[in-house]
Short mmCIF file of C-alpha atoms in Angstrom, two decimals:
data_model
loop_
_atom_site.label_atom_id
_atom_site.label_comp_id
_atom_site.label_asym_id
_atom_site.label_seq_id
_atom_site.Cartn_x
_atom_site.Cartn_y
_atom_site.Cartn_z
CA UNK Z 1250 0.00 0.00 0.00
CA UNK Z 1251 2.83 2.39 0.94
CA UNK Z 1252 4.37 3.46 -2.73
CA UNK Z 1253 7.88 2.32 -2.68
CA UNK Z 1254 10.79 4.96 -2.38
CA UNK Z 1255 13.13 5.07 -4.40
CA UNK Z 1256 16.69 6.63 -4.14
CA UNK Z 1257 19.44 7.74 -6.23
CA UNK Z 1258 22.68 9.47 -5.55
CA UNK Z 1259 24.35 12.18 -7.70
CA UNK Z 1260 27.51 13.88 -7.50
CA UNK Z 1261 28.05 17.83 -8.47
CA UNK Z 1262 29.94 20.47 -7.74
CA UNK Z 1263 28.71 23.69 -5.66
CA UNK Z 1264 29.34 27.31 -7.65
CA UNK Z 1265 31.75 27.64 -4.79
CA UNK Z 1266 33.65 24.79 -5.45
CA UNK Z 1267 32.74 22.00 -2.88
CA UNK Z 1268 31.97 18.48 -3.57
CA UNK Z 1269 28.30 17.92 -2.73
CA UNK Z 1270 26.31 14.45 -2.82
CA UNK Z 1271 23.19 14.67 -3.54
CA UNK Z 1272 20.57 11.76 -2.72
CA UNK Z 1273 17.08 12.35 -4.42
CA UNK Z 1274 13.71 10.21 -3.02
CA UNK Z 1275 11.21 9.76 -4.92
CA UNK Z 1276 8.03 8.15 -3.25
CA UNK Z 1277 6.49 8.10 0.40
CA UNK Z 1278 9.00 8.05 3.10
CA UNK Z 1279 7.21 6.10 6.18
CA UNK Z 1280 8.70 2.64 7.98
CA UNK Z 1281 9.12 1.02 4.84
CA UNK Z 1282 11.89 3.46 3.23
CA UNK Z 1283 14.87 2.40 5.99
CA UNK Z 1284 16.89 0.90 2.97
CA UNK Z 1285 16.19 3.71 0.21
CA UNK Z 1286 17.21 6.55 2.77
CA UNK Z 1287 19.36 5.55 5.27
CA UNK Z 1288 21.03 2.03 3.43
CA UNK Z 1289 21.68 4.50 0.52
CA UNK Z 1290 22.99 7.05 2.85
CA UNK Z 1291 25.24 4.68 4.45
CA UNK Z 1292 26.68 3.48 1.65
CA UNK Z 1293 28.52 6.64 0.68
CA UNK Z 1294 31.98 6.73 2.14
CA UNK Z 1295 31.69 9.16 4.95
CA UNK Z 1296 35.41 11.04 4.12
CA UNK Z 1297 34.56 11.54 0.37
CA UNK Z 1298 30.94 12.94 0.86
CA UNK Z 1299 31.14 16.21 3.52
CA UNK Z 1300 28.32 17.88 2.27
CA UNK Z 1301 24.99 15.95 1.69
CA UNK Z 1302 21.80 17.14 -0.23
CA UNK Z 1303 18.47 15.86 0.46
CA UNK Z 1304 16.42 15.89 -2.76
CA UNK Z 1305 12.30 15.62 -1.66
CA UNK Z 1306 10.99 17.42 -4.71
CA UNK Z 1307 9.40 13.84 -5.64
CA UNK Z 1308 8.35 12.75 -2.23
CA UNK Z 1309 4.51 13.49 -1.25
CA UNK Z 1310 3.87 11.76 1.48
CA UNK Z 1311 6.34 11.70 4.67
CA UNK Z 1312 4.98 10.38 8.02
CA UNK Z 1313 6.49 10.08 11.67
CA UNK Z 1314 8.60 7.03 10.99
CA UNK Z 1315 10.08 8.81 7.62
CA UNK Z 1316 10.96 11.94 9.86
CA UNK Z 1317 12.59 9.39 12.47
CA UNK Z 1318 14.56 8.10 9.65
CA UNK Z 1319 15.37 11.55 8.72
CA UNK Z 1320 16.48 12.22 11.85
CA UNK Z 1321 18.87 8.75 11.69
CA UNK Z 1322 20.35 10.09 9.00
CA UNK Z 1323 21.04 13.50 11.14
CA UNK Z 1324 22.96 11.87 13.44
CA UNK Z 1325 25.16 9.57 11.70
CA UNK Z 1326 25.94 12.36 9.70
CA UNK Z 1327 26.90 14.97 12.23
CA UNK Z 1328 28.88 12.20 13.95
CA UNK Z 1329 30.67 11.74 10.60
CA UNK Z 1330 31.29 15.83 10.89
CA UNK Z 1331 29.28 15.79 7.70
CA UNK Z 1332 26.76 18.96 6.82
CA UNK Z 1333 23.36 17.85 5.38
CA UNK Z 1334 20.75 20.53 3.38
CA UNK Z 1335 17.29 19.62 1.97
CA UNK Z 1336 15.35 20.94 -0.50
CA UNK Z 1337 12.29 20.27 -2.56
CA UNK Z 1338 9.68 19.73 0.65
CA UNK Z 1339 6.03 21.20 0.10
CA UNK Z 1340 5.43 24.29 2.46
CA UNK Z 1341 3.72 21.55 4.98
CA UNK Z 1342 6.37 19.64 5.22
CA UNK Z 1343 9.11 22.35 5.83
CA UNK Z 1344 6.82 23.18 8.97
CA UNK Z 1345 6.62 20.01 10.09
CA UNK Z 1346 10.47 19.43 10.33
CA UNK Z 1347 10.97 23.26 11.63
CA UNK Z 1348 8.25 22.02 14.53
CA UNK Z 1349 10.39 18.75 15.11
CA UNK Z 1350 13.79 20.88 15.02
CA UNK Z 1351 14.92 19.09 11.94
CA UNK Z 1352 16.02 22.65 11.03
CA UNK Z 1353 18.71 22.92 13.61
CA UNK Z 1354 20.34 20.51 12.38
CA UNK Z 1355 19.82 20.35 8.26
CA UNK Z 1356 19.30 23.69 6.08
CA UNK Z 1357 16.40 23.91 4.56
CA UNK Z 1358 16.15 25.48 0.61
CA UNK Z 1359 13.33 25.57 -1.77
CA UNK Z 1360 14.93 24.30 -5.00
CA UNK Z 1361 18.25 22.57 -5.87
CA UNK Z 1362 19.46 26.17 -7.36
CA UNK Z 1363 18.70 28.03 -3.35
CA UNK Z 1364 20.42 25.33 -1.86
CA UNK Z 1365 24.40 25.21 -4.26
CA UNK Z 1366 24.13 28.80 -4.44
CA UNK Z 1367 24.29 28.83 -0.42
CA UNK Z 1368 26.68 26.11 -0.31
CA UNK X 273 -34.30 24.93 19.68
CA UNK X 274 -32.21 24.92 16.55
CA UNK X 275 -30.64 21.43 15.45
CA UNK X 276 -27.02 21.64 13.68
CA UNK X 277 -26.32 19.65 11.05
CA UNK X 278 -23.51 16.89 11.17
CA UNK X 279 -22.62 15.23 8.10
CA UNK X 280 -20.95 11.55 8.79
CA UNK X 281 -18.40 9.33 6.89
CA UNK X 282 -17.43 6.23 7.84
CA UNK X 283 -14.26 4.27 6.60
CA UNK X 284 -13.11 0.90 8.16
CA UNK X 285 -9.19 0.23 7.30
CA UNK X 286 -7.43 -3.21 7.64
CA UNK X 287 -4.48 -3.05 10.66
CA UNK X 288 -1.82 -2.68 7.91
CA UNK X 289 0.45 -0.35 7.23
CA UNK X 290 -0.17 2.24 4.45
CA UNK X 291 -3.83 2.03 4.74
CA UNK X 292 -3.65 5.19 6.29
CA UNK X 293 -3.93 7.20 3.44
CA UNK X 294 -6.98 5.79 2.80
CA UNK X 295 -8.15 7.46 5.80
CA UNK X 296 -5.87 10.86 5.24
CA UNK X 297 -7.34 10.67 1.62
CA UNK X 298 -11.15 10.51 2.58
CA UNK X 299 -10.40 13.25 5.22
CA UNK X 300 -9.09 15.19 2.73
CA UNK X 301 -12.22 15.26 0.67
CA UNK X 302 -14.56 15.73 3.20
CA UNK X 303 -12.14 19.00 4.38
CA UNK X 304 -12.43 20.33 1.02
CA UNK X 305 -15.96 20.06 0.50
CA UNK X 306 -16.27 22.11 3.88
CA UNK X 307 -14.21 24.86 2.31
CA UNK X 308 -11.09 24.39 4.34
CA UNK X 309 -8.12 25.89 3.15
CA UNK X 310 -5.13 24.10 1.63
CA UNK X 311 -2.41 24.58 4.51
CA UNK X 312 -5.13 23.33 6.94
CA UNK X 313 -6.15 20.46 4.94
CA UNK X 314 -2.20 19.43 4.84
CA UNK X 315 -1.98 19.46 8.85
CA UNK X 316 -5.70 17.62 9.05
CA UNK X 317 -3.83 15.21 6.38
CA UNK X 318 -0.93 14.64 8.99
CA UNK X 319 -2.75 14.40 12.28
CA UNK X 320 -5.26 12.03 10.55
CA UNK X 321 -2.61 9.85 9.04
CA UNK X 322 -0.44 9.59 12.47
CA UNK X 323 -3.96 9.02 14.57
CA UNK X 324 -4.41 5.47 11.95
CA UNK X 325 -0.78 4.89 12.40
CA UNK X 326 -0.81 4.91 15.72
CA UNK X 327 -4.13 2.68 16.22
CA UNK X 328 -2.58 0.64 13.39
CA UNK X 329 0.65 -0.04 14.82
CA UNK X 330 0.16 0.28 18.91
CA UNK X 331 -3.83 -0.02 19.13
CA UNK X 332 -4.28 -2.85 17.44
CA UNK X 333 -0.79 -4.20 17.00
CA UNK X 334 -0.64 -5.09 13.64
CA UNK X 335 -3.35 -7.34 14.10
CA UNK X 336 -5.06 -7.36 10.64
CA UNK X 337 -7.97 -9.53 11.87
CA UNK X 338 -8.42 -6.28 13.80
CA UNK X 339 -9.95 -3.24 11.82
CA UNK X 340 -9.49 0.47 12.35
CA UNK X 341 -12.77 2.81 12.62
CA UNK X 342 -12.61 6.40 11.17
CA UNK X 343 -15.58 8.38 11.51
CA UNK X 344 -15.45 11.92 10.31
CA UNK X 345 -18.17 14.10 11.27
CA UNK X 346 -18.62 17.42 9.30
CA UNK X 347 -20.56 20.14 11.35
CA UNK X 348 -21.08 23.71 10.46
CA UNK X 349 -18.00 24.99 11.39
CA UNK X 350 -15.75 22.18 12.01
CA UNK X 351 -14.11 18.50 11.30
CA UNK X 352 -14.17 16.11 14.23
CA UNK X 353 -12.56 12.98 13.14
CA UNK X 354 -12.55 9.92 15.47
CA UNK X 355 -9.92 7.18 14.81
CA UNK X 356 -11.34 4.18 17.13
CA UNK X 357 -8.85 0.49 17.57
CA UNK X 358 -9.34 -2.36 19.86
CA UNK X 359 -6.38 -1.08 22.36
CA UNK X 360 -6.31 0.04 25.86
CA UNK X 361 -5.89 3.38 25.10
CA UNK X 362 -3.18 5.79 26.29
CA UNK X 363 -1.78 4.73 29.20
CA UNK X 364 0.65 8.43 29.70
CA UNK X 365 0.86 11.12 27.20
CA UNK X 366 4.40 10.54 25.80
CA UNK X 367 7.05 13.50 26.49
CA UNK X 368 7.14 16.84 23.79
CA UNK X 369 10.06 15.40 21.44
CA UNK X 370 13.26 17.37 22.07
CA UNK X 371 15.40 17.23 18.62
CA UNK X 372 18.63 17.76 20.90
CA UNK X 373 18.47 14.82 22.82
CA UNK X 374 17.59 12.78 20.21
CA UNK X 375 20.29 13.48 17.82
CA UNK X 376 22.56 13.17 21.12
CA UNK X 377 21.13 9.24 21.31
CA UNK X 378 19.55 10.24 24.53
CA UNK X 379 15.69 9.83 23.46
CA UNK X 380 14.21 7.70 20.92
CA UNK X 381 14.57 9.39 17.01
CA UNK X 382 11.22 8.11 16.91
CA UNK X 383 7.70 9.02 18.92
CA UNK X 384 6.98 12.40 17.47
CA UNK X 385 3.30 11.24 16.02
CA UNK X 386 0.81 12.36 18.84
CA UNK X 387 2.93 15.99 19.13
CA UNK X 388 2.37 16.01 15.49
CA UNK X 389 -1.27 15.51 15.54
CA UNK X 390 -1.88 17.82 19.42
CA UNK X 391 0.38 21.00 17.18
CA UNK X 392 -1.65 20.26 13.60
CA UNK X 393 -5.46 20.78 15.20
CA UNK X 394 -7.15 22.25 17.46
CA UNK X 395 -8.24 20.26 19.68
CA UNK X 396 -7.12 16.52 20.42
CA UNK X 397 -8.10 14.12 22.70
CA UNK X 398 -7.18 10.54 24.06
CA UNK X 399 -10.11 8.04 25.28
CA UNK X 400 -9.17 4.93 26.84
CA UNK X 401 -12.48 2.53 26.14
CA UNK X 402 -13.89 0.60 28.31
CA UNK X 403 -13.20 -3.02 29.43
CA UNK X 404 -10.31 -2.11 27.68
CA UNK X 405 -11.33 -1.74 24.00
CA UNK X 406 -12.97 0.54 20.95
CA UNK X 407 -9.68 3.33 22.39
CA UNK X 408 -10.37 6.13 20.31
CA UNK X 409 -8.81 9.40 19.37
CA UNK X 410 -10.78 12.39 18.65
CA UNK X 411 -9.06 15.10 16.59
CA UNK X 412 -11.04 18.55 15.74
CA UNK X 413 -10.19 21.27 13.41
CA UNK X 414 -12.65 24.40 13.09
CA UNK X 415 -12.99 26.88 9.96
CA UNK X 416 -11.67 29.95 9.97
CA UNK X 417 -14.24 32.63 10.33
CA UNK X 418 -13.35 34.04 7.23
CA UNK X 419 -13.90 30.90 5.98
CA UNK X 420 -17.40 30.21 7.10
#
């Protein structure tokens, strides 16, 4: 019932220069997305990949357990000294992870462009 | 003595995960056809979801020979939805979710779903049922008065 999430991982370069990885969703994120976001964020090499972008333009449809996973992701990352952005969430869903406090800990940026022109 | 008028919808979901957009999706509707705005559909959409995951997942354990009861009852100037499982029914109210402790691994990453659904309406309340079934959750969001 849950529509499966997909995941993909790019690599560019910011306007300033820095390496940034970029993993795009596409689907719900609930329970069911543990391998698409955090096996696929896991599987980066944590020295190589400093900055990470999260891509939700395609996601619709984030509940609790997808924000927990979210969150997962948060904290591997900052103990990897790594500095994670998102971009793409619906107007909703950037208040619901400013009212969790998501946004102390990840940048948020409407579009792809917002986000490499701040990086 | 003037009678309001309450329109009711029904929708019975199987204890499985996902089927909770059945029940965000019919909520939805029914919001729209009472003239709610978007941004307030979106946060009934949320609490309504979490409310089925939670009876889902904690009420009725997975059980899918267990169903999940959503009635949504449309009054004049508001929503009241009431997500009913065979549980016992909040036994505490769970702590407000502090993002610092959990991305210090001293609380849970998870657990944010009933502060989600108490900051997206206006009014939510737990009911333990008795002999210790038919729990329900009652979640109500009002129109604006612009909106009415």
């Amino acid at each position: 019932m849950q529509s499966e999430t997909k995941s993909r991982v790019e690599q560019i370069t910011s306007p300033a220069g820095h390496p940034v990885t970029v993993l795009r969703f596409e689907g719900d994120i609930a329970s069911t997305s543990k391998d698409a976001v955090l096996g696929t964020y896991q599987a980066l090499p944590k020295a190589a990949n400093k900055i990470i972008l999260l891509d939700f333009t395609k996601v619709d449809y984030i509940n609790s357990s997808g924000i927990a996973l979210v969150i997962q992701l948060l904290i591997e990352a900052s103990n990897s000294a790594q500095k994670v952005y998102a971009f793409g969430l619906s107007a909703h869903f950037v208040k619901v992870f400013t009212m969790v406090g998501i946004t102390k800990y990840a940048g948020l940026f409407p579009t792809q462009a917002e986000a490499m022109a701040a990086l | 003595m003037s009678q309001r008028k309450t329109t009711n919808v029904e929708v019975r979901l199987p204890s499985r995960m996902g089927f909770e957009k059945v029940a965000m999706s019919t909520a939805a509707s029914v919001a729209k056809l009472m003239g709610f705005r978007e941004d307030r559909i979106e946060d009934l959409k949320t609490a309504v979801a979490e409310a089925c995951i939670n009876a889902i997942e904690h009420g009725n354990r997975l059980n899918e020979k267990l169903s999940v009861g959503v009635i949504l009852s449309a009054g004049e100037d508001s929503l009241e939805v009431k997500v009913i499982d065979d549980g016992k029914g909040m036994q505490n109210q769970p702590a407000k979710p502090d993002i610092d402790r959990k991305m210090h691994g001293e609380e849970d990453p998870r657990g944010m779903g009933m502060f989600l659904i108490q900051a997206l309406v206006d009014e939510a309340e737990w009911v333990a049922g008795a002999n210790g079934k038919s729990s329900y959750v009652r979640l109500v969001i009002r129109l604006d008065k612009d909106q009415v």
